[in-house]
Amino acid sequence: MFEEDDLKNLWRFGQYAVIHYVPAFLLSSCGRDAAFHDLKLYKSLLLYQAVDKELADRAIATMNRHLWYLTPQTVMFALFSNRVSDDAKSRMAARLLTLDRPDSPSLGLPKFPVITAKTELWDLVTEASWEFFEVVKSDPLPWLSKRVSEWEAHSEYQTVKAFVSTVKVVNDSCERAIALAKEYYSILTTDSRVRRMICQVVEKDRRDFPGINKASLNRD
């Protein structure tokens, strides 16, 4: 039987999951919307501190280790998101155009920003944000200085938008799958050669049976 404290903790986590985690998890896979959703989740957790500070602080501490899509380079995905307002996109573009392009790309891991309740997407734009366009090999100047309503008319904008729309964000499900795979073959053997063979067999099986329906599994 559950103790009273256990029930209280289950209720706390259930409330947090329904309000914050589940919606964020279900919407987390699309790259072009990642910055929008991550910032929205972070700021909602800051507000949730007034409801349950301990739980909110733990969630925020976890998010602080996973702000990949709020770095100066990747926040530019928001320029192509249908969830971001034209005003926010215009402010992002205006800020970027005031910044000089760096002569060379930054090295090392991206630096995570400090997020507060007042942080907006355009606050996360820095000189390093130009690197996004270097990576996608696109010149944004023909459309970036135009009104947001005119961006869609430019082929360069459409090309980059098509790319970021296919980018899938690595989320908890991927991390759990990797952890499960590691645990599975560590139980089977400690021989690295055999582990590689197991991975190769699994890879071949995935190619031979790409689906998990009966028609796929029962075919010769």
Short mmCIF file of C-alpha atoms in Angstrom, two decimals:
data_model
loop_
_atom_site.label_atom_id
_atom_site.label_comp_id
_atom_site.label_asym_id
_atom_site.label_seq_id
_atom_site.Cartn_x
_atom_site.Cartn_y
_atom_site.Cartn_z
CA MET A 1 0.00 0.00 0.00
CA PHE A 2 1.12 3.55 -0.67
CA GLU A 3 2.04 5.72 2.27
CA GLU A 4 0.51 9.19 2.52
CA ASP A 5 3.78 10.85 1.50
CA ASP A 6 4.01 8.57 -1.55
CA LEU A 7 0.53 9.56 -2.64
CA LYS A 8 1.36 13.22 -2.22
CA ASN A 9 4.49 12.85 -4.34
CA LEU A 10 2.57 10.94 -7.01
CA TRP A 11 -0.01 13.72 -7.08
CA ARG A 12 2.70 16.36 -7.34
CA PHE A 13 4.45 14.59 -10.20
CA GLY A 14 1.18 13.80 -11.96
CA GLN A 15 0.13 17.43 -11.83
CA TYR A 16 3.51 18.56 -13.16
CA ALA A 17 3.47 15.92 -15.92
CA VAL A 18 0.01 16.84 -17.19
CA ILE A 19 0.64 20.60 -17.13
CA HIS A 20 4.24 20.75 -18.34
CA TYR A 21 6.09 17.56 -19.27
CA VAL A 22 3.57 15.68 -21.43
CA PRO A 23 2.66 18.62 -23.73
CA ALA A 24 6.34 19.55 -24.11
CA PHE A 25 7.34 15.95 -24.84
CA LEU A 26 4.64 15.46 -27.48
CA LEU A 27 5.62 18.69 -29.24
CA SER A 28 9.39 18.24 -28.96
CA SER A 29 10.23 16.41 -32.17
CA CYS A 30 10.02 19.25 -34.73
CA GLY A 31 13.28 21.16 -35.05
CA ARG A 32 11.90 24.42 -36.37
CA ASP A 33 9.61 24.75 -33.31
CA ALA A 34 12.17 23.58 -30.74
CA ALA A 35 13.36 27.01 -29.59
CA PHE A 36 9.79 28.24 -29.19
CA HIS A 37 8.70 25.22 -27.15
CA ASP A 38 11.84 25.08 -25.01
CA LEU A 39 11.63 28.74 -24.02
CA LYS A 40 7.91 28.43 -23.34
CA LEU A 41 8.48 25.37 -21.13
CA TYR A 42 11.34 27.01 -19.23
CA LYS A 43 9.32 30.12 -18.47
CA SER A 44 6.30 28.06 -17.43
CA LEU A 45 8.53 26.17 -14.99
CA LEU A 46 9.70 29.47 -13.54
CA LEU A 47 6.06 30.34 -12.90
CA TYR A 48 5.44 26.84 -11.49
CA GLN A 49 7.92 27.62 -8.70
CA ALA A 50 5.08 29.46 -6.99
CA VAL A 51 3.09 26.20 -6.96
CA ASP A 52 5.79 23.63 -6.16
CA LYS A 53 9.24 25.15 -5.86
CA GLU A 54 11.10 21.92 -5.16
CA LEU A 55 9.73 20.09 -8.18
CA ALA A 56 10.07 23.12 -10.45
CA ASP A 57 13.67 23.69 -9.37
CA ARG A 58 14.54 20.09 -10.18
CA ALA A 59 12.94 20.35 -13.61
CA ILE A 60 14.73 23.65 -14.30
CA ALA A 61 18.05 22.13 -13.23
CA THR A 62 17.49 19.35 -15.76
CA MET A 63 16.55 21.80 -18.51
CA ASN A 64 19.69 23.82 -17.82
CA ARG A 65 21.66 20.83 -19.08
CA HIS A 66 19.62 20.59 -22.29
CA LEU A 67 19.32 24.10 -23.72
CA TRP A 68 20.74 23.08 -27.09
CA TYR A 69 17.96 24.74 -29.08
CA LEU A 70 18.24 28.03 -27.24
CA THR A 71 21.88 28.61 -28.09
CA PRO A 72 22.69 31.51 -30.44
CA GLN A 73 23.20 29.17 -33.40
CA THR A 74 20.09 27.03 -33.09
CA VAL A 75 17.65 29.68 -31.86
CA MET A 76 17.57 30.80 -35.49
CA PHE A 77 15.32 27.81 -36.20
CA ALA A 78 12.58 30.01 -34.76
CA LEU A 79 12.70 32.23 -37.86
CA PHE A 80 11.06 29.36 -39.75
CA SER A 81 8.50 28.31 -37.15
CA ASN A 82 4.81 28.86 -37.75
CA ARG A 83 4.33 29.12 -33.98
CA VAL A 84 6.53 32.20 -33.61
CA SER A 85 4.80 35.52 -34.19
CA ASP A 86 5.83 37.86 -37.00
CA ASP A 87 6.74 40.46 -34.39
CA ALA A 88 9.16 38.07 -32.66
CA LYS A 89 10.71 37.06 -35.99
CA SER A 90 11.08 40.71 -36.97
CA ARG A 91 12.83 41.50 -33.69
CA MET A 92 15.16 38.53 -34.14
CA ALA A 93 16.03 39.61 -37.67
CA ALA A 94 16.53 43.25 -36.68
CA ARG A 95 18.86 42.27 -33.84
CA LEU A 96 20.91 39.95 -36.05
CA LEU A 97 21.34 42.62 -38.71
CA THR A 98 22.90 44.95 -36.12
CA LEU A 99 25.58 42.36 -35.30
CA ASP A 100 28.78 41.78 -37.24
CA ARG A 101 29.44 38.40 -38.77
CA PRO A 102 32.32 36.64 -36.97
CA ASP A 103 35.44 36.08 -39.07
CA SER A 104 35.68 32.46 -37.96
CA PRO A 105 33.25 29.99 -36.41
CA SER A 106 33.29 29.50 -32.67
CA LEU A 107 34.94 26.32 -31.48
CA GLY A 108 33.79 23.94 -28.80
CA LEU A 109 30.34 23.31 -27.40
CA PRO A 110 27.76 26.10 -27.72
CA LYS A 111 27.36 28.25 -24.61
CA PHE A 112 23.99 27.83 -22.95
CA PRO A 113 22.15 31.09 -22.23
CA VAL A 114 20.82 32.25 -18.88
CA ILE A 115 17.02 32.23 -19.08
CA THR A 116 14.79 34.44 -16.97
CA ALA A 117 11.06 35.13 -16.91
CA LYS A 118 11.67 38.14 -19.17
CA THR A 119 13.83 36.37 -21.78
CA GLU A 120 12.50 36.47 -25.33
CA LEU A 121 13.74 34.71 -28.45
CA TRP A 122 15.39 37.83 -29.80
CA ASP A 123 17.39 38.19 -26.58
CA LEU A 124 19.17 34.94 -27.47
CA VAL A 125 20.47 36.22 -30.81
CA THR A 126 24.20 37.01 -30.83
CA GLU A 127 26.99 37.31 -33.39
CA ALA A 128 27.32 33.54 -33.23
CA SER A 129 23.79 33.26 -34.67
CA TRP A 130 25.25 34.01 -38.11
CA GLU A 131 26.89 30.57 -37.94
CA PHE A 132 23.50 28.97 -38.49
CA PHE A 133 23.41 30.30 -42.04
CA GLU A 134 26.99 29.18 -42.63
CA VAL A 135 26.00 25.65 -41.65
CA VAL A 136 22.96 25.55 -43.95
CA LYS A 137 24.99 27.31 -46.68
CA SER A 138 22.46 30.07 -47.23
CA ASP A 139 22.64 33.85 -47.53
CA PRO A 140 19.72 35.35 -45.58
CA LEU A 141 20.34 38.99 -46.52
CA PRO A 142 17.99 39.03 -49.55
CA TRP A 143 15.00 38.26 -47.31
CA LEU A 144 16.10 38.99 -43.74
CA SER A 145 15.80 42.77 -44.18
CA LYS A 146 12.30 42.48 -45.68
CA ARG A 147 8.99 42.36 -43.87
CA VAL A 148 8.28 38.95 -42.36
CA SER A 149 5.18 38.64 -44.53
CA GLU A 150 7.46 38.74 -47.59
CA TRP A 151 9.91 36.05 -46.48
CA GLU A 152 7.95 33.16 -47.92
CA ALA A 153 8.29 34.67 -51.40
CA HIS A 154 12.07 34.11 -51.36
CA SER A 155 13.35 30.75 -52.56
CA GLU A 156 16.31 30.86 -50.15
CA TYR A 157 13.95 31.17 -47.19
CA GLN A 158 11.79 28.33 -48.47
CA THR A 159 14.84 26.10 -48.97
CA VAL A 160 16.10 26.58 -45.41
CA LYS A 161 12.57 26.23 -44.00
CA ALA A 162 12.18 22.91 -45.81
CA PHE A 163 15.43 21.74 -44.23
CA VAL A 164 14.69 22.78 -40.64
CA SER A 165 11.21 21.29 -40.97
CA THR A 166 12.79 17.84 -41.40
CA VAL A 167 15.20 18.17 -38.46
CA LYS A 168 14.13 15.91 -35.61
CA VAL A 169 15.01 16.96 -32.10
CA VAL A 170 16.78 14.40 -29.93
CA ASN A 171 14.56 13.91 -26.89
CA ASP A 172 14.16 11.66 -23.88
CA SER A 173 12.85 8.74 -25.93
CA CYS A 174 16.11 8.59 -27.88
CA GLU A 175 18.16 8.80 -24.69
CA ARG A 176 16.12 6.00 -23.12
CA ALA A 177 16.51 3.85 -26.22
CA ILE A 178 20.28 4.25 -26.17
CA ALA A 179 20.43 3.50 -22.45
CA LEU A 180 18.25 0.41 -22.94
CA ALA A 181 20.47 -0.84 -25.79
CA LYS A 182 23.60 -0.38 -23.68
CA GLU A 183 22.05 -2.20 -20.74
CA TYR A 184 20.85 -5.02 -23.01
CA TYR A 185 24.15 -5.88 -24.60
CA SER A 186 26.14 -5.31 -21.39
CA ILE A 187 24.05 -8.10 -19.87
CA LEU A 188 24.63 -10.40 -22.85
CA THR A 189 28.41 -10.10 -23.05
CA THR A 190 31.43 -8.07 -22.01
CA ASP A 191 33.26 -8.89 -25.25
CA SER A 192 33.37 -5.73 -27.40
CA ARG A 193 33.73 -7.83 -30.58
CA VAL A 194 30.54 -9.74 -29.81
CA ARG A 195 28.75 -6.49 -28.98
CA ARG A 196 29.60 -5.09 -32.40
CA MET A 197 28.29 -8.28 -34.00
CA ILE A 198 25.03 -7.95 -32.05
CA CYS A 199 24.61 -4.37 -33.28
CA GLN A 200 25.28 -5.49 -36.86
CA VAL A 201 22.68 -8.25 -36.60
CA VAL A 202 20.12 -5.81 -35.21
CA GLU A 203 20.92 -3.32 -37.99
CA LYS A 204 20.44 -5.98 -40.66
CA ASP A 205 17.19 -7.10 -39.07
CA ARG A 206 15.93 -3.50 -39.12
CA ARG A 207 16.65 -3.29 -42.85
CA ASP A 208 15.00 -6.65 -43.58
CA PHE A 209 11.96 -5.94 -41.40
CA PRO A 210 11.39 -2.16 -41.37
CA GLY A 211 7.89 -2.51 -39.97
CA ILE A 212 6.46 -4.27 -36.95
CA ASN A 213 3.08 -5.21 -38.41
CA LYS A 214 2.10 -8.82 -39.11
CA ALA A 215 2.48 -8.47 -42.87
CA SER A 216 6.11 -7.43 -42.46
CA LEU A 217 7.01 -10.04 -39.86
CA ASN A 218 5.27 -12.94 -41.64
CA ARG A 219 6.75 -12.36 -45.10
CA ASP A 220 9.33 -14.83 -46.40
#
